[in-house]
Coordinates of N, CA and C in Angstrom, one line a residue:
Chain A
X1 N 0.8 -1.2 0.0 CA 0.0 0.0 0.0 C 0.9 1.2 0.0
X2 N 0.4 1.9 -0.9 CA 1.1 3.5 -0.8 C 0.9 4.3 0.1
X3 N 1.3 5.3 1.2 CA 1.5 5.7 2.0 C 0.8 7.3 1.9
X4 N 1.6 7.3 0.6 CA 1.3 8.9 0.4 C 1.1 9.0 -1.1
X5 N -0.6 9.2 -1.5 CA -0.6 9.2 -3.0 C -0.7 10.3 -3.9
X6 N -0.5 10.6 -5.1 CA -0.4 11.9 -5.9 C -1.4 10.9 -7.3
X7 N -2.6 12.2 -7.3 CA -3.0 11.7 -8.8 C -3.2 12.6 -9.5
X8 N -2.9 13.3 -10.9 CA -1.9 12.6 -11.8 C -0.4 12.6 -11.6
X9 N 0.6 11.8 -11.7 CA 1.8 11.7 -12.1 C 2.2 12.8 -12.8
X10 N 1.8 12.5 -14.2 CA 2.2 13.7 -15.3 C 0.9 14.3 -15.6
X11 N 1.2 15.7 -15.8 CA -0.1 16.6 -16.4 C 1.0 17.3 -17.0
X12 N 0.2 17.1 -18.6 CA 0.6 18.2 -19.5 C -0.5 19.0 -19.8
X13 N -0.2 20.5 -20.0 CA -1.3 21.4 -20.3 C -1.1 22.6 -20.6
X14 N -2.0 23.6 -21.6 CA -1.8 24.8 -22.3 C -2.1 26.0 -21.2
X15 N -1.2 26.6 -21.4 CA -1.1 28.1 -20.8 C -2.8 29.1 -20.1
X16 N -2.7 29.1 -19.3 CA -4.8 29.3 -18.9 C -5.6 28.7 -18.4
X17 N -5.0 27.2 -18.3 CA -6.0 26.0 -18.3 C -6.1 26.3 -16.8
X18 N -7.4 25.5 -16.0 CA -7.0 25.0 -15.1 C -7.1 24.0 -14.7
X19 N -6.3 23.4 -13.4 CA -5.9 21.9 -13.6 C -5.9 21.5 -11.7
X20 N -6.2 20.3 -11.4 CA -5.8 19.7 -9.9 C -5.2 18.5 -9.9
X21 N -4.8 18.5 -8.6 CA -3.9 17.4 -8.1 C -4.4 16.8 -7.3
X22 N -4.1 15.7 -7.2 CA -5.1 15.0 -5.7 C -4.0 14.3 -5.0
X23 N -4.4 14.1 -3.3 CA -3.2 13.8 -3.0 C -3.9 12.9 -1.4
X24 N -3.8 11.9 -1.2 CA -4.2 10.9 0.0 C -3.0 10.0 0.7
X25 N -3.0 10.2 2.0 CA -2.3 9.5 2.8 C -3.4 8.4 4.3
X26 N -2.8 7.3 3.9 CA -3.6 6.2 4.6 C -2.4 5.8 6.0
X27 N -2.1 6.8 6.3 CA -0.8 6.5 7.5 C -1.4 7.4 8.8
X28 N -2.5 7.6 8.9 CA -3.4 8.4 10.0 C -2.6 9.8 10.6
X29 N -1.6 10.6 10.2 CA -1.1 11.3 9.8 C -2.2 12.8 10.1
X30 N -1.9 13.4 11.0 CA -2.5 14.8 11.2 C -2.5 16.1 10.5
X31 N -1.0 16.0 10.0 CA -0.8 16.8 8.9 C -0.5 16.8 7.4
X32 N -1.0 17.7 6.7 CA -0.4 17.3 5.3 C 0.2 18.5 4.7
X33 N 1.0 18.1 3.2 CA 1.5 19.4 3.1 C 1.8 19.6 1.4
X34 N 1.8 20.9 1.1 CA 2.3 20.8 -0.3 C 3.6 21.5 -0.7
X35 N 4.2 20.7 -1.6 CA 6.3 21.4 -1.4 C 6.0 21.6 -3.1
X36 N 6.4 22.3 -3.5 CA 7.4 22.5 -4.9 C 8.4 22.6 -5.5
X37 N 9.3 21.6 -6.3 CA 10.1 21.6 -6.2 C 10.7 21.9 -7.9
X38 N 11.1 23.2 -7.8 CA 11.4 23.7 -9.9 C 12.8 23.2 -10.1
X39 N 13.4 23.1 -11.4 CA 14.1 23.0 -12.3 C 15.2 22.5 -11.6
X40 N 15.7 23.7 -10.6 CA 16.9 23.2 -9.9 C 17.1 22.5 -8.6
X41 N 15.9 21.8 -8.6 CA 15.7 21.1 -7.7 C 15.1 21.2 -5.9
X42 N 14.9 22.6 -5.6 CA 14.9 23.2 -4.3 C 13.0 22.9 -4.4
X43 N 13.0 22.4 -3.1 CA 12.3 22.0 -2.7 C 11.5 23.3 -1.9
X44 N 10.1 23.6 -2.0 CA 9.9 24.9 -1.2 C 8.5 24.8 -0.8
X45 N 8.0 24.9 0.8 CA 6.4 24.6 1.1 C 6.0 25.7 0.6
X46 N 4.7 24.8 0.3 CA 3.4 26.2 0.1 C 2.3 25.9 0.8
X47 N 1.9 24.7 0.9 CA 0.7 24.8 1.8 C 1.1 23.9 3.5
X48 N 0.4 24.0 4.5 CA -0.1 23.2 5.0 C -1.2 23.1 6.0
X49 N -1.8 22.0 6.3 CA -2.7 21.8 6.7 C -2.7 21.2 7.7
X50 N -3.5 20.9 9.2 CA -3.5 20.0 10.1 C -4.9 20.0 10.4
X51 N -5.0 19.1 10.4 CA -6.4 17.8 10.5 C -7.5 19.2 9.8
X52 N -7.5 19.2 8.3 CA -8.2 19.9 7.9 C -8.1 21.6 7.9
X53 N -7.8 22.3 9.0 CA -7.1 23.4 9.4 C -5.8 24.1 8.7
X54 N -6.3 25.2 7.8 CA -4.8 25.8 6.9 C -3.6 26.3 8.0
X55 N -2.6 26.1 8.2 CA -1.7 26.7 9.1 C -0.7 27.3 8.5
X56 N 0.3 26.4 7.2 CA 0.9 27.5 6.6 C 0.5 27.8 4.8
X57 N 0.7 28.9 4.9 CA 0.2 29.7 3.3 C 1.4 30.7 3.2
X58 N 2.4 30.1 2.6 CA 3.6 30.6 1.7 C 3.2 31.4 1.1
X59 N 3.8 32.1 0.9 CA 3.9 33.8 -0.5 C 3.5 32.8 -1.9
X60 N 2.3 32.5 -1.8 CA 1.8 31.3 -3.3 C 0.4 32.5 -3.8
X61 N 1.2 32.5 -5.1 CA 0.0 33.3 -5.8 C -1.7 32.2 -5.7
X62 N -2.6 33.8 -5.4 CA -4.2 32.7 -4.9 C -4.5 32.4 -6.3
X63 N -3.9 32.3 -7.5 CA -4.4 31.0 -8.1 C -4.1 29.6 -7.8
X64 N -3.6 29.5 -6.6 CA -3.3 28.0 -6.0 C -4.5 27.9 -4.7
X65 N -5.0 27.1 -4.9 CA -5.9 27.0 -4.0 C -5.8 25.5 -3.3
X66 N -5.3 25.6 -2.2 CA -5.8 23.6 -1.7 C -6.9 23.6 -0.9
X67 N -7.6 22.3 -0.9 CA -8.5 22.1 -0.2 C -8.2 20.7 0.9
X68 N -8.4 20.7 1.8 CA -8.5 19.6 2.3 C -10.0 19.2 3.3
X69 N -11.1 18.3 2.4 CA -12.0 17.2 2.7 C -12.0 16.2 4.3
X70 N -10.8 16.5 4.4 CA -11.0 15.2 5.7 C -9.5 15.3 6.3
X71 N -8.7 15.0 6.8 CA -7.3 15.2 7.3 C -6.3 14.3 6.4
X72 N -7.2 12.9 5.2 CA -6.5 12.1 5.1 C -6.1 12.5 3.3
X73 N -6.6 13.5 3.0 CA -6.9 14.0 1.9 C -6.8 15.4 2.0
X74 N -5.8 15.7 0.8 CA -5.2 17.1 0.5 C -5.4 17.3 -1.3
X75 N -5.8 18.0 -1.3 CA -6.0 18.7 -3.2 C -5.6 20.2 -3.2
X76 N -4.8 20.0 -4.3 CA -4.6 21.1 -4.9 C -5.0 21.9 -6.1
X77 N -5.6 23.0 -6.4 CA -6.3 23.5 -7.4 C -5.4 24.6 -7.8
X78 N -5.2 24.8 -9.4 CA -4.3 25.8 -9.9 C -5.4 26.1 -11.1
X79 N -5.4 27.4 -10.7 CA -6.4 28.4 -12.2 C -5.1 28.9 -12.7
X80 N -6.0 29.2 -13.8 CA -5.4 30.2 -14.9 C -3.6 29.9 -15.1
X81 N -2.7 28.7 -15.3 CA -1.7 28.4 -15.4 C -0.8 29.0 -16.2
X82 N 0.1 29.5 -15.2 CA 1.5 30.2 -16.3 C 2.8 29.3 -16.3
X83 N 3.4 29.3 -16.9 CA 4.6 28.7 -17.7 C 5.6 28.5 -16.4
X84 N 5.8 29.6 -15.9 CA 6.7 29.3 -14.7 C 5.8 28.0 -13.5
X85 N 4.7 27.9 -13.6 CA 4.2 26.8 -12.7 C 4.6 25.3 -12.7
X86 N 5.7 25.3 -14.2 CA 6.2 24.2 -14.4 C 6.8 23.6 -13.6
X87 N 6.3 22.5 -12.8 CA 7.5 22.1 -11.4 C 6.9 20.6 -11.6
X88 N 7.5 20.4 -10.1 CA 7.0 19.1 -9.4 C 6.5 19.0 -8.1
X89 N 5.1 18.9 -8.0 CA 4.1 19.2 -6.8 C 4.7 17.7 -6.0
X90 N 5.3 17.9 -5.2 CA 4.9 16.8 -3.8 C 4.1 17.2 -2.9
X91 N 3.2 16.3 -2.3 CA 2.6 16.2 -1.4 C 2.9 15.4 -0.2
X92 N 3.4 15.6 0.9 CA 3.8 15.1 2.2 C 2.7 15.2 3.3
X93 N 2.9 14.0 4.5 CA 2.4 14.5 5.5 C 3.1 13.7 6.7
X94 N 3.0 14.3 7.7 CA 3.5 14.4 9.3 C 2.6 14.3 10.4
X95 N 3.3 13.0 11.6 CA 2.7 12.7 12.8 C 3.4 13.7 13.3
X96 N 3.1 14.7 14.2 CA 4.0 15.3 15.3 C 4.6 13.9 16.1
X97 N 6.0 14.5 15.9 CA 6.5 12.9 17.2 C 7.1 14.1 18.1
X98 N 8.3 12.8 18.8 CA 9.5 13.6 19.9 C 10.6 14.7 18.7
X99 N 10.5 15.7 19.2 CA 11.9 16.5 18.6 C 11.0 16.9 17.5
X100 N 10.6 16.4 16.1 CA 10.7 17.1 14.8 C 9.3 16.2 14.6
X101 N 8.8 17.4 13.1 CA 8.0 16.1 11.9 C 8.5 15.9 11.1
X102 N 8.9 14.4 10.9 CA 9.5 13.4 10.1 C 8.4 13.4 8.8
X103 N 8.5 14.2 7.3 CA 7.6 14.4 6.6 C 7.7 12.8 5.8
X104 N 6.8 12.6 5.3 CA 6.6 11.2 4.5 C 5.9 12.1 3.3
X105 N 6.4 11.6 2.1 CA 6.9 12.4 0.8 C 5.3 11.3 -0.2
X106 N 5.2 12.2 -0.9 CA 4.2 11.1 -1.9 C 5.4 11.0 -3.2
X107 N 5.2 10.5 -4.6 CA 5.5 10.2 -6.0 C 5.9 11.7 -6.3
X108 N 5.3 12.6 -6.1 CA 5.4 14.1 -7.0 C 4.3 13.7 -8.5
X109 N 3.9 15.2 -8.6 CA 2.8 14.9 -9.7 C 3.6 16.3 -10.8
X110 N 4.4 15.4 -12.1 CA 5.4 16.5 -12.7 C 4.3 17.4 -13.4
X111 N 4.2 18.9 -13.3 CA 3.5 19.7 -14.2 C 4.2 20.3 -15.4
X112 N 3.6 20.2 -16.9 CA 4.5 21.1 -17.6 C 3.4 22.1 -18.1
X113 N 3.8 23.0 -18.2 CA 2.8 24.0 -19.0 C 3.1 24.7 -19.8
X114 N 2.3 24.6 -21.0 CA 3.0 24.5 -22.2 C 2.2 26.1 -22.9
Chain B
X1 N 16.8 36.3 6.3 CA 15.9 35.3 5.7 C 16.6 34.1 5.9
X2 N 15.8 32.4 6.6 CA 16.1 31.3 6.9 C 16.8 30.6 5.0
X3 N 18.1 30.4 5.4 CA 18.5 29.0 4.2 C 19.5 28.2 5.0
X4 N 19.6 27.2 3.7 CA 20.3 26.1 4.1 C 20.9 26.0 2.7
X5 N 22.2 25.7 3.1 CA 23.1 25.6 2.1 C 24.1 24.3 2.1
X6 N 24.0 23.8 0.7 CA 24.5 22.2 0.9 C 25.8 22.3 -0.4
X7 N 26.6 21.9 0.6 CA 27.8 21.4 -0.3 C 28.8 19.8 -0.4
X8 N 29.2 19.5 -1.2 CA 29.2 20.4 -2.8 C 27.7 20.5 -3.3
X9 N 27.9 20.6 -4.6 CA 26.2 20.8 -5.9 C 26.6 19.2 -6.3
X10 N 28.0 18.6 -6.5 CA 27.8 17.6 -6.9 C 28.9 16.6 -6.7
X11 N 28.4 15.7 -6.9 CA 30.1 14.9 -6.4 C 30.1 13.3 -7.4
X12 N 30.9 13.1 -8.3 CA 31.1 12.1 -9.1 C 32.3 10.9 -8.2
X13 N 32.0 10.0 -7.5 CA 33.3 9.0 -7.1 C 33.0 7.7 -7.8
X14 N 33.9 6.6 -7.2 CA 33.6 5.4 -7.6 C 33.5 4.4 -6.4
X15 N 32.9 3.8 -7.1 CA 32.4 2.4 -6.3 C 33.6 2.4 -5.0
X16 N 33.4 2.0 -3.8 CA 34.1 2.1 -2.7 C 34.3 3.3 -1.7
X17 N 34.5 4.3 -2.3 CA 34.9 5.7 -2.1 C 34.1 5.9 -0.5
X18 N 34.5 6.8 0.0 CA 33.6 7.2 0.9 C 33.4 8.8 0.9
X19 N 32.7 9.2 0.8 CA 32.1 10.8 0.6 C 31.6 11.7 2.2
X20 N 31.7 12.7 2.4 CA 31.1 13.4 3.1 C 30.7 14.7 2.3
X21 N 29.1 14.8 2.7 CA 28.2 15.9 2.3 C 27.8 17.0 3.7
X22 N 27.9 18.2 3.1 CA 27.9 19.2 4.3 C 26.4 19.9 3.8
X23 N 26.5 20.2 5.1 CA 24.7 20.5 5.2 C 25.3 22.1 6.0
X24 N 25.2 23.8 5.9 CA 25.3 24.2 6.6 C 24.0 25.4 6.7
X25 N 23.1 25.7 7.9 CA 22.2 26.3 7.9 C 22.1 27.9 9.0
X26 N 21.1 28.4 8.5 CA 21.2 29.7 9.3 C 19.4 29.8 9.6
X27 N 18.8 29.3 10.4 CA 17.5 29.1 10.2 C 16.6 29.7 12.0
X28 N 15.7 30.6 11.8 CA 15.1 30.7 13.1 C 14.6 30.0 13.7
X29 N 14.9 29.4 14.9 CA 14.1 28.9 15.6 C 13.7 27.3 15.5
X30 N 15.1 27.3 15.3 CA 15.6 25.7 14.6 C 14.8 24.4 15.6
X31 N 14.5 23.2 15.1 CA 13.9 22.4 15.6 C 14.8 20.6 15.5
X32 N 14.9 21.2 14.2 CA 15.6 19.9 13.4 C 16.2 19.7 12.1
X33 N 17.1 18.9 12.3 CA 17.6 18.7 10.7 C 17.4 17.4 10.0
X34 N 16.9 17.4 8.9 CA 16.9 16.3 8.4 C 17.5 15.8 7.3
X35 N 17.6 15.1 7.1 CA 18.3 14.4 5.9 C 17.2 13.5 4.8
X36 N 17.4 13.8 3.2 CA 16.4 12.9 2.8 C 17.6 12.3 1.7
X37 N 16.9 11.2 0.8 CA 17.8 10.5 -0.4 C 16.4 11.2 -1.0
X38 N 17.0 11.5 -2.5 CA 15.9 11.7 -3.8 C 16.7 10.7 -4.9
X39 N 15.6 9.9 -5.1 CA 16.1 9.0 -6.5 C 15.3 9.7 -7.7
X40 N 14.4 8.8 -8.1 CA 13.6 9.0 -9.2 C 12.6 10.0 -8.8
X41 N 11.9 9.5 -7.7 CA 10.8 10.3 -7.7 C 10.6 10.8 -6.2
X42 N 9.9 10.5 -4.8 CA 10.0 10.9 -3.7 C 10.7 11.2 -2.7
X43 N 11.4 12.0 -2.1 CA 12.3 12.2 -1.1 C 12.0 10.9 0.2
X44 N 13.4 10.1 -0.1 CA 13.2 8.8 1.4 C 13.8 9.6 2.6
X45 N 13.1 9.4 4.0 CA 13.8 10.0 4.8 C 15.3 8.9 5.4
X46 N 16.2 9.6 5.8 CA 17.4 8.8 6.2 C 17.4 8.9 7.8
X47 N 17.6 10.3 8.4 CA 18.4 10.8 9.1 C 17.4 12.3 10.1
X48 N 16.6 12.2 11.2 CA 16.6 13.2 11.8 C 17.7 13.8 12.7
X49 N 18.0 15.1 13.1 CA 18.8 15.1 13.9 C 18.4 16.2 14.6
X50 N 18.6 15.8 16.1 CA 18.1 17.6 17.1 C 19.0 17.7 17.8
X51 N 19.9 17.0 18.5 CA 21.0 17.4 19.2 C 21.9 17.6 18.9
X52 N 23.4 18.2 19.4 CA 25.0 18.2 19.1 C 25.5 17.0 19.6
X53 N 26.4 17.0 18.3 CA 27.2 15.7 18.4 C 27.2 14.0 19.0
X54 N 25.4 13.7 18.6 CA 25.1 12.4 18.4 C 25.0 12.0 17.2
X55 N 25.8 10.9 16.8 CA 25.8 10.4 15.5 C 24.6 9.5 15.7
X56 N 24.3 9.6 14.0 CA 23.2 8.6 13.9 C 23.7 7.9 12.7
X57 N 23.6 6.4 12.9 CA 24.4 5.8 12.1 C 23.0 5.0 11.5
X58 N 22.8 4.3 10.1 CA 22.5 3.3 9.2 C 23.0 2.5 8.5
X59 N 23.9 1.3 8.7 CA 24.4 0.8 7.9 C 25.5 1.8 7.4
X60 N 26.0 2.2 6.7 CA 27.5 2.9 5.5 C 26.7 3.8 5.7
X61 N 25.6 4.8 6.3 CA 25.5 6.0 6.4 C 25.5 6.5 7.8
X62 N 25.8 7.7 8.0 CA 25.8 8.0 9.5 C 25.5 9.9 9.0
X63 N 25.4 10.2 10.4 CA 24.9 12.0 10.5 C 25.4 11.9 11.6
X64 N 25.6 13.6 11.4 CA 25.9 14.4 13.1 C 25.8 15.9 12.8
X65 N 25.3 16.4 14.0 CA 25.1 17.6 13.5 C 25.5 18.6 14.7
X66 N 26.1 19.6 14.5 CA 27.0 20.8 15.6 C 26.3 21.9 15.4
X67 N 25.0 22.1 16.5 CA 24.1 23.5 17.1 C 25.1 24.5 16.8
X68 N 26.5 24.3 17.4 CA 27.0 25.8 17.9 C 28.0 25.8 16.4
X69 N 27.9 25.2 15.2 CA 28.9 26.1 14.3 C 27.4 25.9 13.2
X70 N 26.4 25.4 13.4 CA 25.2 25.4 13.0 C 25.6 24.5 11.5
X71 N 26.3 23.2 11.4 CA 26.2 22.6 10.1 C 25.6 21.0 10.9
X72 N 25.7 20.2 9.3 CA 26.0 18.9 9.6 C 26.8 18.3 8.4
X73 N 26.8 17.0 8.7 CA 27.5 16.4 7.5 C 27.1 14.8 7.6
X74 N 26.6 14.7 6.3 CA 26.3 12.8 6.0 C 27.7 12.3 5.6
X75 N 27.7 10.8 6.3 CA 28.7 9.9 5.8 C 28.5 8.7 4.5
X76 N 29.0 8.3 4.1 CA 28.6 7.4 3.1 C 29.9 6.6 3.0
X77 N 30.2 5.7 3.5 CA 31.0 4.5 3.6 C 31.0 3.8 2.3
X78 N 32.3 3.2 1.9 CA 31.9 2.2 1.1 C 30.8 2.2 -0.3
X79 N 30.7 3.5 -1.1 CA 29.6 3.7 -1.6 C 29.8 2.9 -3.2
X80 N 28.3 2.6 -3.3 CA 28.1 1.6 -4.2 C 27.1 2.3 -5.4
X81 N 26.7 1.7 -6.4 CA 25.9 2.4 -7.4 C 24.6 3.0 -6.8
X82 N 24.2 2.0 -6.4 CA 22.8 2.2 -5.6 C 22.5 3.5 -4.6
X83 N 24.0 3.9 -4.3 CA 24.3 5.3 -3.8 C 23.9 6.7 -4.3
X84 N 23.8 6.4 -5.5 CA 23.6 7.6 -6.3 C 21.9 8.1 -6.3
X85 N 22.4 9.4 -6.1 CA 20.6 10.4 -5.3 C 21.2 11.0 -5.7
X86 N 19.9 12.3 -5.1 CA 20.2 13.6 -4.9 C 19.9 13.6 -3.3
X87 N 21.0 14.3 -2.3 CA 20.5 14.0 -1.2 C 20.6 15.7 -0.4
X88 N 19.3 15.5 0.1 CA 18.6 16.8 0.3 C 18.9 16.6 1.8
X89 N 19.3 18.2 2.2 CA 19.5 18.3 3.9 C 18.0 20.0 4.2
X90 N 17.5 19.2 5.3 CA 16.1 20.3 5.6 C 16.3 20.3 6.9
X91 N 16.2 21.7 7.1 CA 15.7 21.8 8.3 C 14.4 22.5 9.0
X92 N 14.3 21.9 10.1 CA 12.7 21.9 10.7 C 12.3 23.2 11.0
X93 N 11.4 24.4 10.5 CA 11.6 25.9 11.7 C 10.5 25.9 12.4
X94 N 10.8 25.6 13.6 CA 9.5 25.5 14.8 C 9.5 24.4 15.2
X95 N 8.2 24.4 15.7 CA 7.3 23.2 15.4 C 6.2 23.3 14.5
X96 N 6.6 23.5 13.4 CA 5.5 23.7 12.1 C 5.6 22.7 11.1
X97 N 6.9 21.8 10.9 CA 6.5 20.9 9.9 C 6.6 21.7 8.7
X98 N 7.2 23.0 9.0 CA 7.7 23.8 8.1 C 9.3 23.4 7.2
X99 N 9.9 22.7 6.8 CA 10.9 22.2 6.2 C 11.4 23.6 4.8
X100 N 12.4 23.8 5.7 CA 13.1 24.7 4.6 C 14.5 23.7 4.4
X101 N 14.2 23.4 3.0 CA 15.6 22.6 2.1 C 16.5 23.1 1.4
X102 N 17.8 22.7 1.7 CA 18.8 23.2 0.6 C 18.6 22.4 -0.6
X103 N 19.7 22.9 -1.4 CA 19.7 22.7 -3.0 C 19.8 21.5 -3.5
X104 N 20.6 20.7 -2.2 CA 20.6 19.3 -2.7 C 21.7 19.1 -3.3
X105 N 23.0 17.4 -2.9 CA 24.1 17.7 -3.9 C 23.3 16.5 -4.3
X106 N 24.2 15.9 -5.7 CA 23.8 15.3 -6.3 C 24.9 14.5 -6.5
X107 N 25.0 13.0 -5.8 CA 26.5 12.0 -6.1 C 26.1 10.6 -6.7
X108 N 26.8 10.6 -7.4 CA 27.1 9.7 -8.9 C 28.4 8.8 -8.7
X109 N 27.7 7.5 -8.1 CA 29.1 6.3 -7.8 C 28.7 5.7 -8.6
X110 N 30.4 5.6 -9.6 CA 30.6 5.2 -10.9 C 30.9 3.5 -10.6
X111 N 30.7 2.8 -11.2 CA 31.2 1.5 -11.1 C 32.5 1.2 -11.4

């Protein structure tokens, strides 16, 4: 069983469109979260969520919209798509433990926009 | 402004070699450091670290990380093909589950 899942994989798409990502973790996991990671590889949060509750909202233009349905489920919605949005969406999520959250990573869903 | 900065960007050895990767950060309100492997597609975790100078060892990899000159550094013993990632150093700011990651080096064990 997958842990942390991303659907779609690949999305290709024209300039304006708009497009989502879906993203489920079956590890009872309180938090979830959404990272972006562009060209040169730097990994950077933009969303996160605990048990449904927005907590962090990064400097992310509000054509990014996530929703989260239930704690065990995280979506992300992107309007009106520009070229630079070309990345790779991971979706993670986190038990609080001792010391730190130990994030658990999904596949990444690669965006191109074309 | 919090970063983390990872060196080298890249490192090419061969099969056996043993490598060390430096993780060095400047981040408010530090929590934790972590260590991931990136292959193809998802960041695996390896390595949390919150204290000075406990090593945390797995097999041919180990960490340790120094609060007061504020870096760390992965070990890689012995490295084999299967070695080759991109290995990402994050650290934790708060208690937020906030993960700010450096660049990531990228090592390539040649057979």
């Amino acid at each position: 069983d997958t842990a942390v899942s991303q659907t779609p994989k690949y999305l290709v798409t024209q300039m304006g469109n708009d497009k989502s990502i879906k993203c489920e973790q079956n590890l009872g996991h309180d938090t979830m979260y959404w990272y972006k990671q562009d060209s040169k590889k730097f990994l950077k949060i933009m969303f996160s969520y605990n048990n449904k509750e927005l907590i962090i909202n990064e400097t992310v233009p509000n054509r990014f919209s996530p929703k989260s349905p239930d704690k065990a489920h995280l979506n992300l919605h992107i309007n009106s798509l520009e070229l630079g949005d070309s990345a790779v969406y991971f979706c993670a999520s986190s038990q609080e433990g001792t010391g730190a959250n130990v994030l658990t990573f999904g596949a990444g869903s690669r965006l191109t926009v074309l | 402004e919090d970063k983390v900065v990872q060196s080298p960007l890249s490192l090419v050895v061969h099969e056996g070699d043993t490598v060390t990767l430096n993780c060095s950060y400047e981040v408010t309100n530090f929590r934790s450091l972590l260590w991931y492997k990136q292959e193809k597609k998802a960041p695996t975790f390896l390595f949390m670290l919150t204290s000075s100078g406990i090593e945390k060892k797995s097999g041919r990899l180990s960490s340790i990380l120094d609060k007061k000159e504020l870096f760390s550094i992965l070990n890689i013993t012995a490295t084999q093909t299967g070695d080759s990632a991109i290995y990402l150093c994050a650290v934790e700011r708060g208690n937020t589950g906030k993960l700010i990651f450096g660049q990531g080096t990228t090592l390539q064990v040649k057979p």
